[in-house]
Coordinates of N, CA and C and ligand atoms in Angstrom, one line a residue:
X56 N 176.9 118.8 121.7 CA 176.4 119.3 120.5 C 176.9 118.5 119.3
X57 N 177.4 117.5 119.9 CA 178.0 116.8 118.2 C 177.8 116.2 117.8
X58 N 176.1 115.3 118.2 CA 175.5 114.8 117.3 C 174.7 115.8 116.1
X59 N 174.3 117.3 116.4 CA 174.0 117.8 115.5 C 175.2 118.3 114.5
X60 N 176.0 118.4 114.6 CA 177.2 118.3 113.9 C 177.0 116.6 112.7
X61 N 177.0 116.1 113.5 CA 176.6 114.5 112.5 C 175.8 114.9 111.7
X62 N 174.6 115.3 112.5 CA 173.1 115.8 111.6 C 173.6 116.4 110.1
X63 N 174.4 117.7 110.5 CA 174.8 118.6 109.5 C 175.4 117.6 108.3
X64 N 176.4 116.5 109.0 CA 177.2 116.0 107.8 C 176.3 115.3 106.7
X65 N 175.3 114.5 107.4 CA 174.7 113.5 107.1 C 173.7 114.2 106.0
X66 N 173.7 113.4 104.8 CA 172.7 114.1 103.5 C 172.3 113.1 102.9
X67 N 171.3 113.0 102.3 CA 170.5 112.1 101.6 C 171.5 111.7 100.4
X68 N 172.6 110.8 100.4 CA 173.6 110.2 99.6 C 173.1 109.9 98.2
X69 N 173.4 110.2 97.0 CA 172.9 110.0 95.7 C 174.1 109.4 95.1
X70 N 174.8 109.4 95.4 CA 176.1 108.8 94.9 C 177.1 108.2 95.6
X71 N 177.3 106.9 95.6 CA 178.3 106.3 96.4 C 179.3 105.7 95.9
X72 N 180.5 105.0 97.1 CA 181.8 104.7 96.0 C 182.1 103.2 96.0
X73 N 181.7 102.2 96.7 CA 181.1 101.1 96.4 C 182.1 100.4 97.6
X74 N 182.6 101.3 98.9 CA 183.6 101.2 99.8 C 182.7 100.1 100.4
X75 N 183.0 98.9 101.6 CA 182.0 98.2 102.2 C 182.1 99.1 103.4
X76 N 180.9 98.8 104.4 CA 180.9 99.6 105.9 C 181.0 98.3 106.6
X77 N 182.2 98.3 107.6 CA 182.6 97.7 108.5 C 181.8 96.8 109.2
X78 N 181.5 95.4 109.7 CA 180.8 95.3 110.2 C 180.2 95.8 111.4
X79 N 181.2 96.0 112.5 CA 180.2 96.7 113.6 C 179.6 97.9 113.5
X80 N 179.8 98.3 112.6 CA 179.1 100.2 112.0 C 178.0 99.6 112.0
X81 N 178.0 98.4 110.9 CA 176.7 98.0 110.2 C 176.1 97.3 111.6
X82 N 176.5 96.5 112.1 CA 175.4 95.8 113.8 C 174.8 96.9 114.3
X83 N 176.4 98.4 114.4 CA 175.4 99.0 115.4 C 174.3 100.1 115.1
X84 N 174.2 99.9 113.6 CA 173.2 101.0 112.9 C 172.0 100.0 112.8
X85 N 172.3 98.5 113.2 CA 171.2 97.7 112.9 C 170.3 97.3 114.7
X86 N 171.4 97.6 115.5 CA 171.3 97.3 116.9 C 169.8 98.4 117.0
X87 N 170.6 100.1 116.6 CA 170.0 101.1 117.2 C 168.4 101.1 116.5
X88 N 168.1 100.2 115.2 CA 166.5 99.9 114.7 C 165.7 98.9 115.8
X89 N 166.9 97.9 116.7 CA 165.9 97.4 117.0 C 165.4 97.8 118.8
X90 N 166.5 99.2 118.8 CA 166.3 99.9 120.5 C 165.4 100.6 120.0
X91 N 164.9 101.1 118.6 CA 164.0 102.3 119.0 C 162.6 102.1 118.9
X92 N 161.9 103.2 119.6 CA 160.9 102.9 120.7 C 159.5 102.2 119.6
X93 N 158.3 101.4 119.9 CA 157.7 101.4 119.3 C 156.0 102.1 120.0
X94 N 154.8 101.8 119.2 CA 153.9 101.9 119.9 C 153.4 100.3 120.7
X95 N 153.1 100.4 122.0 CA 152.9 99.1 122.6 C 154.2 98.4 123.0
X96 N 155.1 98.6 122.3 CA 156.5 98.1 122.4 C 156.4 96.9 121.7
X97 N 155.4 97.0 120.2 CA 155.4 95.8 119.8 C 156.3 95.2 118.7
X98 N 157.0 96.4 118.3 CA 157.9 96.2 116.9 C 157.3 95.5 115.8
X99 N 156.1 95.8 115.3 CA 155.3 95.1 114.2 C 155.8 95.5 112.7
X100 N 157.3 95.2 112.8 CA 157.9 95.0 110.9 C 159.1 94.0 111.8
X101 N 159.8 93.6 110.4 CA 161.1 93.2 110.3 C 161.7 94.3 109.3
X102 N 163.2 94.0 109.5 CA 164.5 94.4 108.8 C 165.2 93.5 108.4
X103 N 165.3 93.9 107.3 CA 166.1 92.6 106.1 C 167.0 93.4 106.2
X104 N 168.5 92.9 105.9 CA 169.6 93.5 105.4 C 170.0 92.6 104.0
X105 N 169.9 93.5 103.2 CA 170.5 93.0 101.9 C 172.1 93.4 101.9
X106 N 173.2 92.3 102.1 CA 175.0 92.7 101.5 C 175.0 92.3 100.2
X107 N 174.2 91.2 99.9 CA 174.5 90.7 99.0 C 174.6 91.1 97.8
X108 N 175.7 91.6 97.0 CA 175.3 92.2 96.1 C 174.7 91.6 94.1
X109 N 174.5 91.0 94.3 CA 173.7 90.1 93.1 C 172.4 90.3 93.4
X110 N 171.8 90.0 94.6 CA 170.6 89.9 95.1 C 170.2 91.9 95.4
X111 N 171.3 92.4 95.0 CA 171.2 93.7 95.2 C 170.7 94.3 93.9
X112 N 171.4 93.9 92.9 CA 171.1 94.1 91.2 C 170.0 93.7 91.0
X113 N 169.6 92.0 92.0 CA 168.0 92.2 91.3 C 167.5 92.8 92.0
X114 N 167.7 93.6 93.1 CA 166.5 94.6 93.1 C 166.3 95.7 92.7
X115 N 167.2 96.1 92.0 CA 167.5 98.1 91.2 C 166.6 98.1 90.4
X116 N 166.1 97.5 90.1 CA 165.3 98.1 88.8 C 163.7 98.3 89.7
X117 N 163.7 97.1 90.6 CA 162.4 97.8 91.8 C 162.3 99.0 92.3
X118 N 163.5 99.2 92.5 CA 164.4 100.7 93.3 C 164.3 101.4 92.2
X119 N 163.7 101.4 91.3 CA 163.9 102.5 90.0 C 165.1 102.7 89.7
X120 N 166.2 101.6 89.6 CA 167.1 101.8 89.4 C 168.4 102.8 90.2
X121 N 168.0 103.6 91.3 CA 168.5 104.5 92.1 C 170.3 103.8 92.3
X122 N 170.9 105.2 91.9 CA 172.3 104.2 92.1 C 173.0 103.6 93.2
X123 N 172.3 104.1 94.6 CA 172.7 103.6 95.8 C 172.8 102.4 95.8
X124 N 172.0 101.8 95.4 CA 171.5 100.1 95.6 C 172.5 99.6 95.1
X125 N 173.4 99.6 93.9 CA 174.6 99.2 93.8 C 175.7 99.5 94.4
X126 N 175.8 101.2 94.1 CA 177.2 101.5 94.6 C 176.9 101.9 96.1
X127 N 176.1 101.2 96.9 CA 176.5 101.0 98.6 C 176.6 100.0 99.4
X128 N 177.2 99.8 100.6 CA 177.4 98.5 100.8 C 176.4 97.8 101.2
X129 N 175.2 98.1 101.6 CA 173.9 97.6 101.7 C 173.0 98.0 101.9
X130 N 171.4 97.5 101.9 CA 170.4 98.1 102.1 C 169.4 97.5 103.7
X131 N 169.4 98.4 103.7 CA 168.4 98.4 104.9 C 166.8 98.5 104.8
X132 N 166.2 96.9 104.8 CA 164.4 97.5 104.3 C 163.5 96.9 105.6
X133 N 163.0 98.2 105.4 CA 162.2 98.0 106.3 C 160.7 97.6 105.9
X134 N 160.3 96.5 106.5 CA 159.0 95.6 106.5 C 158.1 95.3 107.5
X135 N 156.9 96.3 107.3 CA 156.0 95.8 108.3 C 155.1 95.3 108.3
X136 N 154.7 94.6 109.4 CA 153.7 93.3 109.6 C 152.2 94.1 108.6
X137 N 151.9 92.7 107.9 CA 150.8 93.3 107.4 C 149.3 92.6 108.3
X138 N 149.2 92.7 109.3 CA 148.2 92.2 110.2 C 149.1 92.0 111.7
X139 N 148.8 92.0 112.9 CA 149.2 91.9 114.2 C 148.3 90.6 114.5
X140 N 148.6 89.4 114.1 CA 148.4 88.3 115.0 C 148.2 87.6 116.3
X141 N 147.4 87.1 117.0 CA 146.9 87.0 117.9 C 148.4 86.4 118.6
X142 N 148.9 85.3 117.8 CA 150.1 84.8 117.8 C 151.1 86.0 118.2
X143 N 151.6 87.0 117.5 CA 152.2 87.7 117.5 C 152.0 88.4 119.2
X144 N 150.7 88.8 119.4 CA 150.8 89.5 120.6 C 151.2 88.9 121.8
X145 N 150.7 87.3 121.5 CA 151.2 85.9 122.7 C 152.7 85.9 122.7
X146 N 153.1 86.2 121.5 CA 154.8 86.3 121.9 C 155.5 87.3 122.3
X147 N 154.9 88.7 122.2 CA 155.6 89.8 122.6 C 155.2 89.3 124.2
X148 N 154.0 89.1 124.7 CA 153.8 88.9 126.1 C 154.5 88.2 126.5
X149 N 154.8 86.6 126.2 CA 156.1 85.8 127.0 C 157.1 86.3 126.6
X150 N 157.5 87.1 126.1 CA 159.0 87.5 125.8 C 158.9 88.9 127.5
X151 N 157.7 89.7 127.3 CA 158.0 90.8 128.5 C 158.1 89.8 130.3
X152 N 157.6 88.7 130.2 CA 157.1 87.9 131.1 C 158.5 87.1 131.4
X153 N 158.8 87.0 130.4 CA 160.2 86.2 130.7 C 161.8 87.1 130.8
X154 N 161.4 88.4 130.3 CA 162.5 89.6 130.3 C 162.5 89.8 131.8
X155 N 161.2 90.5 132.0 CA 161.0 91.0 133.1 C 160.5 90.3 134.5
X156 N 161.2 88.6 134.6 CA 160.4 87.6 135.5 C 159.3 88.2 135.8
X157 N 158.3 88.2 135.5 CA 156.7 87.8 135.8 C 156.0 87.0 134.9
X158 N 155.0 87.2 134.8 CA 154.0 85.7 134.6 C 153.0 86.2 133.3
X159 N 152.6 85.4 132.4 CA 151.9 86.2 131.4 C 150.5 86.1 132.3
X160 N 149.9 85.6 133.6 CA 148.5 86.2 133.9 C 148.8 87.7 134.5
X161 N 149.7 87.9 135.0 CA 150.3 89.1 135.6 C 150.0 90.2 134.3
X162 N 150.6 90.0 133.1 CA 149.9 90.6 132.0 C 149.3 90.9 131.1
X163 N 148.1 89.8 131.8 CA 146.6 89.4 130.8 C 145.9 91.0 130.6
X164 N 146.0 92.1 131.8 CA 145.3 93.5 131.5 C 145.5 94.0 130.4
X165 N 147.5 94.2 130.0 CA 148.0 95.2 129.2 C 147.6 93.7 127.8
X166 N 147.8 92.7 127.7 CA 147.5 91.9 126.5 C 146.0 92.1 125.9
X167 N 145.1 92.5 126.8 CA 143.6 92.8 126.4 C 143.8 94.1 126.1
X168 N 144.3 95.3 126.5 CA 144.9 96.5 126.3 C 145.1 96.5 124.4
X169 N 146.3 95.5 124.4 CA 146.8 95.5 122.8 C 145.7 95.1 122.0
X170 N 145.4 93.9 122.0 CA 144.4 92.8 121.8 C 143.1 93.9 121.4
X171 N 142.7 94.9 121.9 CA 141.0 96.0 121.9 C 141.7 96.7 121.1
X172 N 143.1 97.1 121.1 CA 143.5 98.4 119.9 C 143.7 97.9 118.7
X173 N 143.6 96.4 118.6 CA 144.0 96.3 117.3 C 142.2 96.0 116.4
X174 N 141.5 95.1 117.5 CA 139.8 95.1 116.9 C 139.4 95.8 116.2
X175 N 139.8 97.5 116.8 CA 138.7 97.8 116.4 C 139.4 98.5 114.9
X176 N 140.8 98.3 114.4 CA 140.8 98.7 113.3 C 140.8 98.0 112.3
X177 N 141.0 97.9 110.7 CA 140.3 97.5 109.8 C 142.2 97.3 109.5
X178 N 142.0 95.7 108.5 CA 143.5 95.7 108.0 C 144.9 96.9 107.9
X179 N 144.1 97.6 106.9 CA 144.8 98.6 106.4 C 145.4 99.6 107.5
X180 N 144.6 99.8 108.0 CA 144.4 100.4 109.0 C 146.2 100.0 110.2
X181 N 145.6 98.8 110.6 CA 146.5 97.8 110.9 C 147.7 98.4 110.7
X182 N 148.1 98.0 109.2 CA 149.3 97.7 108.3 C 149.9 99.2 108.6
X183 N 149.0 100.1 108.2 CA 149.7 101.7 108.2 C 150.0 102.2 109.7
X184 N 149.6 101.8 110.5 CA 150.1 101.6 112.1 C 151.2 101.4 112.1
X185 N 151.6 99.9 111.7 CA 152.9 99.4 111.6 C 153.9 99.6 111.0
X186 N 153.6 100.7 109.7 CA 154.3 101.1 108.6 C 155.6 102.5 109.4
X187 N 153.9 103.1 110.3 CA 154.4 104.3 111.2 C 155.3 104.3 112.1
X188 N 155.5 103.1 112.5 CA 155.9 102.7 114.0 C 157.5 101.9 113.0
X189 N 157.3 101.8 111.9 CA 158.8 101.4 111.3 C 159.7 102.3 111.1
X190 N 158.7 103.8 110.6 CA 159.7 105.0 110.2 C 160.3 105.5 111.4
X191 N 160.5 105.0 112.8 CA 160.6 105.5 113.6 C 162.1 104.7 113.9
X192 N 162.2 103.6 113.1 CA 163.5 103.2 113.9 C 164.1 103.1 111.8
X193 N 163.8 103.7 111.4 CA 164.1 104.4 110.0 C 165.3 105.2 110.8
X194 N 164.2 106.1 111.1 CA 165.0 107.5 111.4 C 166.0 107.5 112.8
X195 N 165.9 106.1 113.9 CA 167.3 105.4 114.1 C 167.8 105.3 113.6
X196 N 168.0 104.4 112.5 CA 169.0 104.0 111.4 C 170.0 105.1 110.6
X197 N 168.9 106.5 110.6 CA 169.3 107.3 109.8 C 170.6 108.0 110.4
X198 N 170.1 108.1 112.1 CA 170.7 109.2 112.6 C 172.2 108.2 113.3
X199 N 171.4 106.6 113.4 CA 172.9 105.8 114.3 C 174.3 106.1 112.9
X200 N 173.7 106.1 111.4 CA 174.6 106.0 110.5 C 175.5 107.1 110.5
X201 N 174.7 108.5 111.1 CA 175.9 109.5 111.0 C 176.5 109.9 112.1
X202 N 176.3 109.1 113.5 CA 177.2 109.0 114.2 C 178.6 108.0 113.4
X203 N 178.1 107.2 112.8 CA 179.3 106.3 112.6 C 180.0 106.5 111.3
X204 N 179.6 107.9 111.0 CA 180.0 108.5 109.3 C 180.2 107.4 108.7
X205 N 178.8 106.8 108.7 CA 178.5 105.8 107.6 C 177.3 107.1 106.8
X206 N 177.6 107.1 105.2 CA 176.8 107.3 104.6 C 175.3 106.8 104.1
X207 N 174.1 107.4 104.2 CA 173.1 106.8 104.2 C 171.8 107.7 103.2
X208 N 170.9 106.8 102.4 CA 169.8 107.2 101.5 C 168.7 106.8 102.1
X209 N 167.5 107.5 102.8 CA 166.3 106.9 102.7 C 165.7 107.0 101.8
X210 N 165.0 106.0 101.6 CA 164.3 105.5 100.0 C 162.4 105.6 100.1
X211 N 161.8 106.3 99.5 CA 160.1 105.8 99.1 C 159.9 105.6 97.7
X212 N 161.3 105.7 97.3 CA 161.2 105.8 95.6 C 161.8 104.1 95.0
X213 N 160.4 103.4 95.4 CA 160.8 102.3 94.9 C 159.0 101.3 94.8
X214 N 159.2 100.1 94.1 CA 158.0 100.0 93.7 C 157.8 98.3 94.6
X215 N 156.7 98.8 95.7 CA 157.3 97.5 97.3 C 156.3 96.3 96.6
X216 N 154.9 96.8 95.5 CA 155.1 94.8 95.3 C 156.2 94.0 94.7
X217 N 157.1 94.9 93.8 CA 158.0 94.1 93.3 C 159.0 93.9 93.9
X218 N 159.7 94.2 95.1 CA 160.7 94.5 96.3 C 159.7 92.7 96.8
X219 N 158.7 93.1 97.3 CA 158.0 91.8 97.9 C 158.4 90.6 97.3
X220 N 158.2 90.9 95.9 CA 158.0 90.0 95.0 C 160.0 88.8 95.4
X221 N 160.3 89.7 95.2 CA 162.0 89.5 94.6 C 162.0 89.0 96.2
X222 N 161.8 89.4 97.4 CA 162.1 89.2 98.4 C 161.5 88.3 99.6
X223 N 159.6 87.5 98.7 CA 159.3 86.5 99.2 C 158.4 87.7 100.4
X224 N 158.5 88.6 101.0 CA 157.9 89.3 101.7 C 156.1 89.1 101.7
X225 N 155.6 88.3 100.6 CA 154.0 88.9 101.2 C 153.9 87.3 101.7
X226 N 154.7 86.1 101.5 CA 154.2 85.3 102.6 C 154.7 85.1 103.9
X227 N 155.3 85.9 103.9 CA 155.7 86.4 105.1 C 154.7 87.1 106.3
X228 N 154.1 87.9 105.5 CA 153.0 88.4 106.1 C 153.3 89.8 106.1
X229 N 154.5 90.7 105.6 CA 155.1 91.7 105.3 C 154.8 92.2 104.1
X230 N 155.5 93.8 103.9 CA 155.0 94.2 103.0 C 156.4 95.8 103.3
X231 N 157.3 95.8 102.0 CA 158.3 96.7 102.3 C 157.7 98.7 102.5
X232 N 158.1 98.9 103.5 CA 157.6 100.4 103.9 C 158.6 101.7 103.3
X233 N 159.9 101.2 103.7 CA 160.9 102.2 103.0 C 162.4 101.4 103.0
X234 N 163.5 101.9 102.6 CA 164.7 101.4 102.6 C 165.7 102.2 102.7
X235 N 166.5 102.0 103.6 CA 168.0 102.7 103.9 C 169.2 102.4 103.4
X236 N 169.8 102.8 101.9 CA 171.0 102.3 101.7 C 172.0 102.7 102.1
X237 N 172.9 101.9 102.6 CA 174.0 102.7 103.7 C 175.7 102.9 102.6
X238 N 176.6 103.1 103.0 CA 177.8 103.1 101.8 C 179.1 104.6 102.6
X239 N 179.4 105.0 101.1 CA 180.1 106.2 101.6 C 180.1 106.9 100.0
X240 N 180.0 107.9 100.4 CA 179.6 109.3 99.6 C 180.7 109.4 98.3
X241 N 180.5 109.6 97.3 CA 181.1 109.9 96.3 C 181.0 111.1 96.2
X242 N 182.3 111.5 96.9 CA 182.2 113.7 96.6 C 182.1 113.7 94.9
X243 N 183.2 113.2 94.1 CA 182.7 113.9 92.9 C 181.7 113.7 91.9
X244 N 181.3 112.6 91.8 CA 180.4 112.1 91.0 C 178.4 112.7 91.7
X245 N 178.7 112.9 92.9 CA 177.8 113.6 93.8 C 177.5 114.9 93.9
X246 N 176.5 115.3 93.0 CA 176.5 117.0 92.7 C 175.6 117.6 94.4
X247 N 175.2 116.8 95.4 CA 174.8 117.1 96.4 C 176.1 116.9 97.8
X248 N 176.7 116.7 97.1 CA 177.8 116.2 98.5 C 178.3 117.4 99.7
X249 N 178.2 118.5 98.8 CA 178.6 119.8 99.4 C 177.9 121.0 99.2
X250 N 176.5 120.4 99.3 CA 175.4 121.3 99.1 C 174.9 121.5 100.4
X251 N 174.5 122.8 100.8 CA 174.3 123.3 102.0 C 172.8 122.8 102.1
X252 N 172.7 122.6 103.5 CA 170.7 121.8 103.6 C 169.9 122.9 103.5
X253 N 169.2 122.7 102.9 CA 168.0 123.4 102.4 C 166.7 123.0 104.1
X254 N 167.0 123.6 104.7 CA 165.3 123.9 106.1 C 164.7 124.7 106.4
X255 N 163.1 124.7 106.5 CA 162.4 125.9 106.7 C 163.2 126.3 108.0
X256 N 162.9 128.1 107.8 CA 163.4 128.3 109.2 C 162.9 128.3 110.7
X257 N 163.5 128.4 111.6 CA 163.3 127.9 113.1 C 162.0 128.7 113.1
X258 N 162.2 130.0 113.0 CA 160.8 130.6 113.5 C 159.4 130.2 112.8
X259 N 159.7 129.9 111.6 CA 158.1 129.1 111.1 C 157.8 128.0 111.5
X260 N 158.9 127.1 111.9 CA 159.2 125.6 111.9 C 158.7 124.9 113.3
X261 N 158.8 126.1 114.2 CA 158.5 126.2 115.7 C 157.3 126.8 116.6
X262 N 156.7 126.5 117.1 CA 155.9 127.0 117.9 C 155.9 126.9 119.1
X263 N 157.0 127.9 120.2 CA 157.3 127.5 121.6 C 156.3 128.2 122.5
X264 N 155.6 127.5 123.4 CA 155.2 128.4 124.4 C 155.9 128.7 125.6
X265 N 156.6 129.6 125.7 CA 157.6 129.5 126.8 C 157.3 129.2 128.6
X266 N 157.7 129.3 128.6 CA 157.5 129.4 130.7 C 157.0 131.0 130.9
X267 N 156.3 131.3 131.4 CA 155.7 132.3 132.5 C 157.1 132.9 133.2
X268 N 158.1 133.8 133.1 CA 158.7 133.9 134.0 C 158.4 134.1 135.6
X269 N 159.0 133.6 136.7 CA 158.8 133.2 138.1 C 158.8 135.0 137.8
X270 N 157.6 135.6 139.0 CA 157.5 137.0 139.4 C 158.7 137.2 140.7
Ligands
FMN94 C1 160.9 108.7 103.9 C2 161.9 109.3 102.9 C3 162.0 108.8 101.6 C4 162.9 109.3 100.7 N1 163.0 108.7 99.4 C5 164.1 109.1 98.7 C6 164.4 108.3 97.5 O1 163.7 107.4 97.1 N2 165.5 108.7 96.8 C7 166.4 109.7 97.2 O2 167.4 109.9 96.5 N3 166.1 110.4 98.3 C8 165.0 110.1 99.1 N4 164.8 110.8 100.2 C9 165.7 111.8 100.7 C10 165.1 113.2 100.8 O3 164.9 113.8 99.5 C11 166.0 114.1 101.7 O4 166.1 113.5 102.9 C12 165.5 115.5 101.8 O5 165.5 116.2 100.6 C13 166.4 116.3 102.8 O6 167.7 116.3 102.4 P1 168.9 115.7 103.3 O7 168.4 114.4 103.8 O8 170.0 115.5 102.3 O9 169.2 116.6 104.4 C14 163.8 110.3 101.1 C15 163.8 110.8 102.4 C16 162.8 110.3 103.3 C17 162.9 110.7 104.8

């Protein structure tokens, strides 16, 4: 039970104290983005880590200024592919082909598989695929941080052409989806630090259909 115990500790950080996070905290909060699962297993974003903190100042004002961006020890952004390239899919396939010794005609089926799901959608379409399949190792990030009582903010409160802008991201072929600044909590200057979580309750929150008890 004591990762929900982490859960409990873990709060959306508004205030931090400008402590750095060790590096292996920081690898392994960056390791657990890139174990978690995707759709296709294609991982269609990257993850920038911003330490730097100069290059951190110029992004705050993109960040609406949010105080984490300074006072944490870095940011976590997440960036997903803004199109799935044909290229892209040829490399996820020699990469499974060469992980898993077999042969990319061995998996010419599941490459036509990816290849027809991406046709038949329209850019945007595309992009928000990839955006979806980012929050998902987001919310790794979120949860590896409070195993490692590293303090952490997820961010939508920031303005991503100018994040792009500062960060070279649209020729890249990216485009920033959200951001995790990681750090350690400032109890006092932090009017949420020791604020009880606010969650609908289990019974609205839930809908179980139980087992049939055995007669
Ligand atoms: C995708 C996402 C975007 C968020 N954006 C911001 C943000 O820009 N700034 C901020 O201070 N908190 C942000 N939050 C934090 C939420 O407000 C917070 O997670 C929520 O109120 C629940 O509280 P807790 O995380 O402290 O338990 C965001 C959370 C998520 C999941």
């Amino acid at each position: 039970m004591n990762y929900l115990e982490d859960f409990n500790w873990r709060y959306a950080t508004k205030r931090m104290n400008g402590k750095p996070v060790p590096a292996e905290a920081l690898n392994n909060i960056l390791e657990s983005t890139r174990l978690a699962p995707t759709s296709l297993g294609l991982q269609p974003f990257d993850v920038i880590v911003v330490e730097d903190a100069e290059l951190r100042r110029l992004l705050s004002p993109a960040i609406y200024n949010q105080p984490q961006v300074n006072e944490g020890a870095a940011l976590i952004i997440f960036a997903a592919w803004k199109k799935i390239s044909p290229d892209k899919v040829d490399a996820y396939i020699k990469n499974i082909a060469v992980t898993r010794n077999t042969t990319v005609v061995a998996l010419e089926g599941f490459k036509n598989m990816i290849l027809d799901s991406i046709s038949g959608k329209s850019d945007d379409q595309v992009f928000q695929w990839n955006a979806r399949q980012s929050y998902i190792a987001l919310g790794y990030a979120i949860a590896a941080a409070a195993f490692e009582k590293v303090d952490s903010t997820p961010m939508e409160g920031f303005n991503p052409a100018e994040v792009n802008r500062i960060l070279g991201l649209e020729e890249k072929g990216l485009s920033a989806v959200s951001i995790l600044a990681i750090g350690y909590r400032d109890e006092e200057k932090d009017y949420l630090a020791n604020a009880p979580k606010v969650r609908r309750p289990a019974e609205s929150f839930f809908t179980i259909y139980e087992n049939e008890p055995v007669a």
